[in-house]
Amino acid sequence: MSHVYLETRNGALRLYLNGDLQLDSHDERLYHEPLASVPTALASARAPRRPLRVLILGGGDGLALREVLRFPGVREVHLVDRDPAVLRIGETALAELNRGAFRDGRVRVHVKDARDFLPEARGFDVVIHDLTYPGDVAGAALHTVAAYGQVRAALRPGGILAVNSLSPEDTPQAFGCVGRTLVATGFSALPHSVRVPSFEDEGYGRWGFYFASSRPIGLRELRRLRLPDGVALTPAGFLGGLAFPVAMARSMRVAPNRTSELLYHVYNGTPVRWAEPFRRLRIAPVPEVAGPRLTVADGFARWLRAPAGRRSLEELLACLPLSWRGQTRYALLEWSYQAEILLQQADVRAFVDQALRRAADLPRAWVRELRRLQARLREGVPPMNELLYHGYRVFAVYLLVLLLVNLFFPDNLYAKGFSSSSSSSRSFSSSSGSSSPFHGFAFSDPGSHYSTFRYRPAFYRRSYSSSTSDNVYDPEGKPQPALRFSFTDPQGNRRPVAAMMALTPELQLFETGAIGCTPPVPGYQCLLEPGGVRVLEGAGRPVTTLRPPARLFTDARARTQAQLVSLDRAAADHQRWLDWVGWGTRMPAGQEAASEMEALGSMKRALTTAQGTWSRAGSPPPQATFEPPGRWTALFPGVYLEPSPYATQEPTVVWANADGSLRRQSVQPPAQLADGDRFLFQLLQRRLTEGKDQSLSQPVAQWRAVHGAALDVKPGSS
Amino acid sequence: MIGIAPLEARHREAWDALVAAYPAGGFMQSWAWARFKELEGYDVVGLGLFEGERLTGGALAYGFPSPAEAGLLAVPDGPLLDWDAPDAGDTFERLVATLRRSPPGRQAVVLRVEPRLALGGAGELPAPLRGLARSPVDLVPEETLQVELGPEPEMLARMKPKGRYNARLALRRGVEVVSSLEPGDVHELYRVLEETADYHGFLLEPKSFFINLVQALVPQTGRLAFARYKGITLAAALTVHHGDTVTFLYGGHVPLFAQLMASYALHWHLMREAARDGYRVYDFYAYVPADRVDHAYAGFSRFKEKFGGRPVRRVGSRDVIFYDRLTDAALGALRTASTRPRAPLTKAAEVVR
């Protein structure tokens, strides 16, 4: 069975090679006349007295040959095609269409690869590059700087090269790459496009050519083209094909094809809309820069250099080069969800054991991870998240290789069966909440909830957020509701601040370096300062200053100092993560990694301020603290309930004031509300509702009855 | 001992005969299919198992050049060997080792095998396949629905009432089904497939794939069929005729005149034609049971059930993972990632330092 397929359809002969349409006899002239007649006419005009020598690379169908042979000034034509099956068709089934071109005495046919012919080729006036679509390495290799250099050497000075050059509409980058490659080889290149209806029917878009020469081809030359009888194309018609959408210029600004750049663009291009405004484009030389290449490693590197905002997981997969027709971005992304199966089925122990056999050649950090993984795997295969905890670098890359091996096997993308039982959905959904490892953890941010694989104290887990339901975590890892104030500041400046971390279950550090007491009292800001607990009402007006137990001062000094050490360690560790897998921090979730670095910086500033305050304060003098007797119930640091010696009597409220005095007050409402009374009411109410102290039920009800709305919390509170 | 040697052109007929007769083989191990894959850019390696000069088994394996520099080698519908033989394990290992050393196998990190073995009653695998990783995809569907062919009255009797009724209804309403051995009809087939894929949201291979496929298979082992109503093609199919089985490989229907039940007429025609030509089985190629309501094939499967048939569950594809190569590739990728340009430090990082 041959790769050549010839059919008759709707009265036309159609030739396919490897499934690609090469020609339809109804409209092939729209392609072959510009490709072959125009350069021959140009060469004829440039050397009117010289018998012309023409080289055709490819074109075994004989149709470009037909056009060249119309010129009586052509003395000899060398046609080089490596495909005997195509040549046979050219000599037989297409003989009528090509007007018996192969029987012309001027024709020499070379059944060989163009790459084998070109090194020795010299003295041609015209070279016609009529090769098939460069959809593989071999095809694209004939469009490199090196290959065009051989063509240039084959041409006489001022000779004309015409190149069949892909679709400027569907693959403008690839079209541009051909032009840049010509220019990089020393040609002046003129782009041209045509509409070939049969190509458009097959979905190939408009088609493109380049006309190139070491001596620029001018418009005057083109207007004066003399085309022989039998050619339907006119100079005016040809000139019309020099207009391209202005928008194309940008797409065509790509590097020349030195290795696999062209092939990259063939499969990874972005079509352009063929719409006004139009103008003639000039292919200018570009600086010597490397273009994108077809290897996954280079795709990765490109993604690393992408600007911020274009480094999501989807962009990462988008940077993996498509490398065959039919492979689409959508299919790649969708297939990645199937990777769950291969992760469950592959034997990670075998991988770890293999890798450790090469321990002598591996960096120590990798070996440590592998050993941790190996030790853990002895107890059984844990969930994926935990595997990542023990060895995230090596495991992440192991997963990636397994996925890529499958993604770049074409049959997999169109497989009729998936072994996953839940493989029904063929629609790509957002990465959040997906079961695919590549959306879950393999490249996820250490700042996300999968962060346990990094060293990080529990209370850094969610240190700062604008969410009003945010928590901070105490050293035991227990969440504490974050405090948030309209304004507070050790200097009394008014600006909004929020808590960054829980130093203890009773103390929270604010971003300003101030320390707040918890649990919060609605409508009040309670700051622990070296002089005591300063209570401010919502507008920032001081209400009272209290003497707390000594442990609060001790905790504040000790915790701020200890946190600085831990923070530096966490920041250094986080920086190591950023350094190694910087691309991982650019995922949407991974943007938290970058913002986490900022958050760590904010925390450090806050801790440094707090630590400075508390280290300067020294140990608090005894009069600054108050230790309540054991029988007393703490409503707040510095405010207590002293039980009555008599069971039938209500307790008494005791204020431990900063001036060293103790002020006692009834739990019953006062006749007139003073500043501290509303604060006290909040404490009593909290004790009743949260502390379930029913002894306060009647007093609280009485406060409500007597003072009603006057007890309400003022605006501007947390 | 069974010898392993490359399959050559002179083995073609013997190989194809072996594959056709092999109960656990399928058309993807045929010579024609291998040529089709070559047209598609795959590298093909063929290995035969020989007892003396007699070809007794083997494998056609397909690899694809990968820019990931670590690839996959697949043996769909194979390998062919006696899985119950006492030395099956040894033979399989030697075959794997030889495939691994072959030119397309040198880049392979995974060898995917997919013999058409029915899954045992207790879900048991043949010994050589035990311990292999289950592949994430099956190139040949793990589960299918196979209709026993025979005299028409018997086939009709085995169909569900709805299937019988709709097939007859379509014909009464004027749906005509014609078979074609013309590769040129690929354009019409593709048009129907493209509309089907659009409508149902499936991925469809590009047209060049089908041109190569039809050119490779039709008319020797492949056939096209079209269900038309007043000249409008409503449904189309490409079937593969191999061994004693006709497989419905590709097909679709346009969302037009649904009340005419053209797809029923199409399959009934294909079944009758296959039975008349002496085939014993019509394979619907991909099927899921009724409890998989969320599966993309659920609707098609309920349709297929209307033609009678029994579900056949196969072992599915299995992966031999070359962990040494996988490790090479992973460690190489780690080195590449580690030497890439560092991420720029943020301002906060500078503050922290």
Short mmCIF file of C-alpha atoms in Angstrom, two decimals, chain A residues 333-618:
data_model
loop_
_atom_site.label_atom_id
_atom_site.label_comp_id
_atom_site.label_asym_id
_atom_site.label_seq_id
_atom_site.Cartn_x
_atom_site.Cartn_y
_atom_site.Cartn_z
CA LEU A 333 -5.19 19.34 29.25
CA GLU A 334 -8.06 16.92 29.28
CA TRP A 335 -5.84 13.89 29.21
CA SER A 336 -3.85 15.06 32.19
CA TYR A 337 -6.84 14.15 34.35
CA GLN A 338 -6.38 10.51 33.37
CA ALA A 339 -2.98 10.55 34.98
CA GLU A 340 -4.54 9.59 38.28
CA ILE A 341 -4.62 5.98 37.12
CA LEU A 342 -0.99 5.81 36.17
CA LEU A 343 -0.06 7.33 39.48
CA GLN A 344 -2.03 4.70 41.31
CA GLN A 345 -0.64 1.88 39.23
CA ALA A 346 3.02 2.71 38.79
CA ASP A 347 5.32 1.37 41.47
CA VAL A 348 6.93 4.35 43.09
CA ARG A 349 9.05 2.04 45.28
CA ALA A 350 10.74 0.68 42.18
CA PHE A 351 11.51 4.19 41.06
CA VAL A 352 12.91 5.20 44.44
CA ASP A 353 15.08 2.07 44.68
CA GLN A 354 16.43 2.67 41.19
CA ALA A 355 17.18 6.28 41.93
CA LEU A 356 19.01 5.43 45.16
CA ARG A 357 21.29 3.10 43.26
CA ARG A 358 22.67 6.27 41.72
CA ALA A 359 22.99 8.09 45.01
CA ALA A 360 26.68 8.71 44.48
CA ASP A 361 25.89 10.86 41.45
CA LEU A 362 23.00 12.77 42.91
CA PRO A 363 22.89 16.00 44.90
CA ARG A 364 22.54 15.40 48.62
CA ALA A 365 19.17 17.10 48.83
CA TRP A 366 17.71 14.66 46.32
CA VAL A 367 19.28 11.69 48.11
CA ARG A 368 17.80 12.85 51.42
CA GLU A 369 14.37 13.08 49.82
CA LEU A 370 14.72 9.68 48.23
CA ARG A 371 15.75 8.10 51.53
CA ARG A 372 12.82 9.71 53.31
CA LEU A 373 10.54 8.39 50.61
CA GLN A 374 12.05 4.95 50.81
CA ALA A 375 11.67 4.79 54.58
CA ARG A 376 8.08 5.88 54.40
CA LEU A 377 7.27 3.43 51.61
CA ARG A 378 8.38 0.53 53.78
CA GLU A 379 5.21 1.07 55.75
CA GLY A 380 3.07 0.98 52.66
CA VAL A 381 2.24 3.42 49.91
CA PRO A 382 0.73 6.51 51.48
CA PRO A 383 -1.62 8.97 49.80
CA MET A 384 -0.12 11.15 47.14
CA ASN A 385 -0.01 14.24 49.32
CA GLU A 386 2.10 12.49 51.84
CA LEU A 387 4.44 11.16 49.17
CA LEU A 388 4.94 14.71 48.15
CA TYR A 389 5.59 15.68 51.78
CA HIS A 390 8.44 13.22 51.98
CA GLY A 391 10.04 13.99 48.68
CA TYR A 392 8.38 16.61 46.63
CA ARG A 393 11.13 17.36 44.14
CA VAL A 394 11.82 13.89 42.92
CA PHE A 395 8.24 12.78 43.14
CA ALA A 396 6.93 15.74 41.17
CA VAL A 397 9.31 15.09 38.32
CA TYR A 398 8.61 11.34 38.40
CA LEU A 399 4.93 12.13 37.90
CA LEU A 400 5.70 14.55 35.10
CA VAL A 401 7.73 12.03 33.14
CA LEU A 402 5.00 9.38 33.41
CA LEU A 403 2.44 11.88 32.19
CA LEU A 404 4.54 13.15 29.30
CA VAL A 405 5.32 9.65 28.10
CA ASN A 406 1.59 9.15 27.63
CA LEU A 407 0.75 12.61 26.34
CA PHE A 408 3.11 12.37 23.40
CA PHE A 409 1.78 9.08 22.06
CA PRO A 410 -0.88 10.10 19.54
CA ASP A 411 -3.15 7.08 19.94
CA ASN A 412 -3.59 7.91 23.61
CA LEU A 413 -5.35 11.15 22.87
CA TYR A 414 -7.95 9.38 20.78
CA ALA A 415 -8.09 6.15 22.75
CA LYS A 416 -11.48 4.55 22.86
CA GLY A 417 -11.22 3.41 26.44
CA PHE A 418 -10.13 4.83 29.73
CA SER A 419 -9.43 2.55 32.60
CA SER A 420 -10.64 5.13 35.12
CA SER A 421 -14.23 4.49 36.09
CA SER A 422 -14.98 8.16 36.32
CA SER A 423 -13.53 9.13 33.01
CA SER A 424 -16.84 10.22 31.64
CA SER A 425 -16.29 13.91 31.60
CA ARG A 426 -14.56 15.09 28.49
CA SER A 427 -14.80 18.71 29.39
CA PHE A 428 -11.91 20.52 30.91
CA SER A 429 -12.73 22.12 34.19
CA SER A 430 -10.94 24.47 36.47
CA SER A 431 -7.96 23.11 38.25
CA SER A 432 -9.31 23.73 41.70
CA GLY A 433 -10.70 20.66 43.33
CA SER A 434 -9.56 18.36 40.54
CA SER A 435 -8.35 14.86 41.31
CA SER A 436 -5.54 15.11 38.80
CA PRO A 437 -2.20 15.22 40.54
CA PHE A 438 -1.02 17.90 38.24
CA HIS A 439 -3.78 20.12 39.41
CA GLY A 440 -3.61 18.99 42.99
CA PHE A 441 -0.16 18.94 44.35
CA ALA A 442 2.63 18.03 42.02
CA PHE A 443 3.24 21.62 41.11
CA SER A 444 1.18 23.24 43.77
CA ASP A 445 2.24 26.03 45.94
CA PRO A 446 3.71 25.32 49.32
CA GLY A 447 1.48 28.06 50.65
CA SER A 448 -1.65 26.07 49.88
CA HIS A 449 -3.26 23.63 52.22
CA TYR A 450 -1.03 20.92 50.82
CA SER A 451 1.91 22.66 52.37
CA THR A 452 2.88 20.14 54.97
CA PHE A 453 5.68 18.83 52.86
CA ARG A 454 7.61 21.97 53.63
CA TYR A 455 9.04 22.78 56.99
CA ARG A 456 6.74 25.42 58.31
CA PRO A 457 5.37 26.06 61.77
CA ALA A 458 1.67 25.46 61.90
CA PHE A 459 0.78 29.00 62.79
CA TYR A 460 2.21 30.34 59.56
CA ARG A 461 -0.26 28.41 57.58
CA ARG A 462 -2.68 31.20 56.97
CA SER A 463 -1.05 34.25 58.34
CA TYR A 464 -2.70 37.01 56.44
CA SER A 465 -5.77 37.35 54.38
CA SER A 466 -8.39 39.90 53.64
CA SER A 467 -11.10 37.40 54.38
CA THR A 468 -13.20 38.39 57.37
CA SER A 469 -13.56 34.77 58.39
CA ASP A 470 -9.85 34.25 58.48
CA ASN A 471 -8.07 32.46 61.24
CA VAL A 472 -4.66 32.65 62.70
CA TYR A 473 -3.15 29.60 64.31
CA ASP A 474 -1.63 29.33 67.73
CA PRO A 475 1.53 27.33 68.46
CA GLU A 476 -0.56 24.23 69.04
CA GLY A 477 -2.03 24.61 65.62
CA LYS A 478 -5.45 25.53 66.83
CA PRO A 479 -7.20 28.19 64.80
CA GLN A 480 -8.03 31.43 66.49
CA PRO A 481 -10.31 33.95 64.83
CA ALA A 482 -8.21 36.74 63.42
CA LEU A 483 -8.69 40.18 64.83
CA ARG A 484 -9.42 43.06 62.63
CA PHE A 485 -9.72 46.69 63.61
CA SER A 486 -10.71 49.82 61.91
CA PHE A 487 -7.69 51.58 63.28
CA THR A 488 -5.15 50.97 65.84
CA ASP A 489 -1.56 51.75 66.18
CA PRO A 490 0.92 51.89 69.04
CA GLN A 491 1.37 55.54 68.16
CA GLY A 492 -2.38 56.10 68.00
CA ASN A 493 -2.41 56.60 64.24
CA ARG A 494 -5.65 55.69 62.58
CA ARG A 495 -5.46 53.02 59.93
CA PRO A 496 -6.97 49.56 59.46
CA VAL A 497 -4.87 46.63 60.61
CA ALA A 498 -5.40 42.92 60.92
CA ALA A 499 -3.85 40.15 62.95
CA MET A 500 -1.01 38.22 61.37
CA MET A 501 -0.44 35.43 63.79
CA ALA A 502 -1.46 34.05 67.14
CA LEU A 503 1.47 34.27 69.50
CA THR A 504 -0.56 32.35 72.06
CA PRO A 505 -4.26 31.56 72.33
CA GLU A 506 -4.57 34.88 74.17
CA LEU A 507 -2.32 37.14 72.13
CA GLN A 508 -2.29 38.05 68.45
CA LEU A 509 0.37 40.00 66.60
CA PHE A 510 -0.85 42.76 64.29
CA GLU A 511 0.92 43.87 61.18
CA THR A 512 1.87 47.09 62.93
CA GLY A 513 3.79 45.21 65.60
CA ALA A 514 1.11 45.82 68.19
CA ILE A 515 -0.17 42.87 70.17
CA GLY A 516 -3.86 42.35 70.73
CA CYS A 517 -5.62 40.35 73.38
CA THR A 518 -8.00 37.58 72.50
CA PRO A 519 -10.69 36.54 72.45
CA PRO A 520 -11.79 39.86 71.01
CA VAL A 521 -14.35 42.02 72.72
CA PRO A 522 -16.87 43.37 70.23
CA GLY A 523 -16.45 47.07 69.73
CA TYR A 524 -13.15 47.35 71.56
CA GLN A 525 -9.47 47.14 70.79
CA CYS A 526 -7.43 45.67 73.57
CA LEU A 527 -3.71 46.04 73.17
CA LEU A 528 -1.07 44.50 75.35
CA GLU A 529 1.65 47.03 75.98
CA PRO A 530 4.53 47.09 78.41
CA GLY A 531 2.40 49.37 80.62
CA GLY A 532 -0.59 47.05 80.67
CA VAL A 533 -3.60 46.20 78.60
CA ARG A 534 -4.90 49.34 77.00
CA VAL A 535 -8.57 49.18 76.15
CA LEU A 536 -9.72 51.50 73.41
CA GLU A 537 -13.25 51.87 72.20
CA GLY A 538 -14.14 51.71 68.52
CA ALA A 539 -13.32 55.33 67.82
CA GLY A 540 -9.87 54.88 69.31
CA ARG A 541 -10.66 56.68 72.54
CA PRO A 542 -8.99 55.13 75.58
CA VAL A 543 -11.37 53.51 78.02
CA THR A 544 -9.07 52.09 80.62
CA THR A 545 -5.71 50.47 81.14
CA LEU A 546 -5.54 47.23 83.08
CA ARG A 547 -2.93 45.14 84.81
CA PRO A 548 -2.83 41.66 83.29
CA PRO A 549 -1.18 38.58 84.70
CA ALA A 550 2.59 38.51 84.33
CA ARG A 551 2.47 35.60 81.97
CA LEU A 552 1.09 37.81 79.20
CA PHE A 553 4.16 39.99 79.33
CA THR A 554 6.41 37.00 79.50
CA ASP A 555 4.62 35.34 76.60
CA ALA A 556 4.79 38.49 74.49
CA ARG A 557 8.54 38.89 74.97
CA ALA A 558 9.38 35.21 74.61
CA ARG A 559 7.10 34.52 71.67
CA THR A 560 8.16 37.48 69.60
CA GLN A 561 11.79 36.49 70.07
CA ALA A 562 11.15 32.82 69.26
CA GLN A 563 9.04 33.64 66.24
CA LEU A 564 11.79 35.70 64.71
CA VAL A 565 14.06 32.68 64.72
CA SER A 566 11.38 30.42 63.27
CA LEU A 567 10.41 32.99 60.71
CA ASP A 568 13.95 33.31 59.41
CA ARG A 569 14.15 29.56 59.09
CA ALA A 570 10.81 29.35 57.30
CA ALA A 571 11.73 32.18 54.96
CA ALA A 572 15.06 30.57 54.10
CA ASP A 573 13.34 27.29 53.44
CA HIS A 574 10.71 28.98 51.34
CA GLN A 575 13.40 30.77 49.37
CA ARG A 576 15.08 27.44 48.67
CA TRP A 577 11.78 26.18 47.31
CA LEU A 578 11.37 29.26 45.14
CA ASP A 579 14.90 28.90 43.86
CA TRP A 580 14.55 25.29 42.90
CA VAL A 581 11.10 25.19 41.42
CA GLY A 582 10.46 28.78 40.59
CA TRP A 583 7.99 27.85 37.90
CA GLY A 584 5.82 26.12 40.51
CA THR A 585 5.35 29.39 42.28
CA ARG A 586 3.78 30.90 39.26
CA MET A 587 0.72 28.71 39.22
CA PRO A 588 -2.50 30.40 40.31
CA ALA A 589 -2.24 28.61 43.61
CA GLY A 590 1.47 29.16 43.48
CA GLN A 591 1.06 32.87 43.34
CA GLU A 592 0.52 32.36 47.00
CA ALA A 593 4.10 31.23 47.19
CA ALA A 594 5.25 34.57 45.93
CA SER A 595 2.76 36.42 48.06
CA GLU A 596 3.71 34.21 50.96
CA MET A 597 7.21 35.55 50.69
CA GLU A 598 5.71 38.99 51.00
CA ALA A 599 3.60 37.81 53.88
CA LEU A 600 6.69 36.44 55.59
CA GLY A 601 8.31 39.79 55.05
CA SER A 602 5.37 41.59 56.61
CA MET A 603 5.46 39.22 59.55
CA LYS A 604 9.13 39.86 60.05
CA ARG A 605 8.58 43.59 60.11
CA ALA A 606 5.78 43.18 62.62
CA LEU A 607 7.79 40.83 64.80
CA THR A 608 10.81 43.02 64.68
CA THR A 609 8.75 45.98 65.84
CA ALA A 610 7.11 43.96 68.61
CA GLN A 611 10.34 42.36 69.71
CA GLY A 612 11.98 45.73 69.88
CA THR A 613 9.17 47.09 72.00
CA TRP A 614 9.25 44.17 74.42
CA SER A 615 12.98 43.78 74.69
CA ARG A 616 13.33 47.46 75.53
CA ALA A 617 10.56 47.14 78.12
CA GLY A 618 12.41 44.53 80.11
#
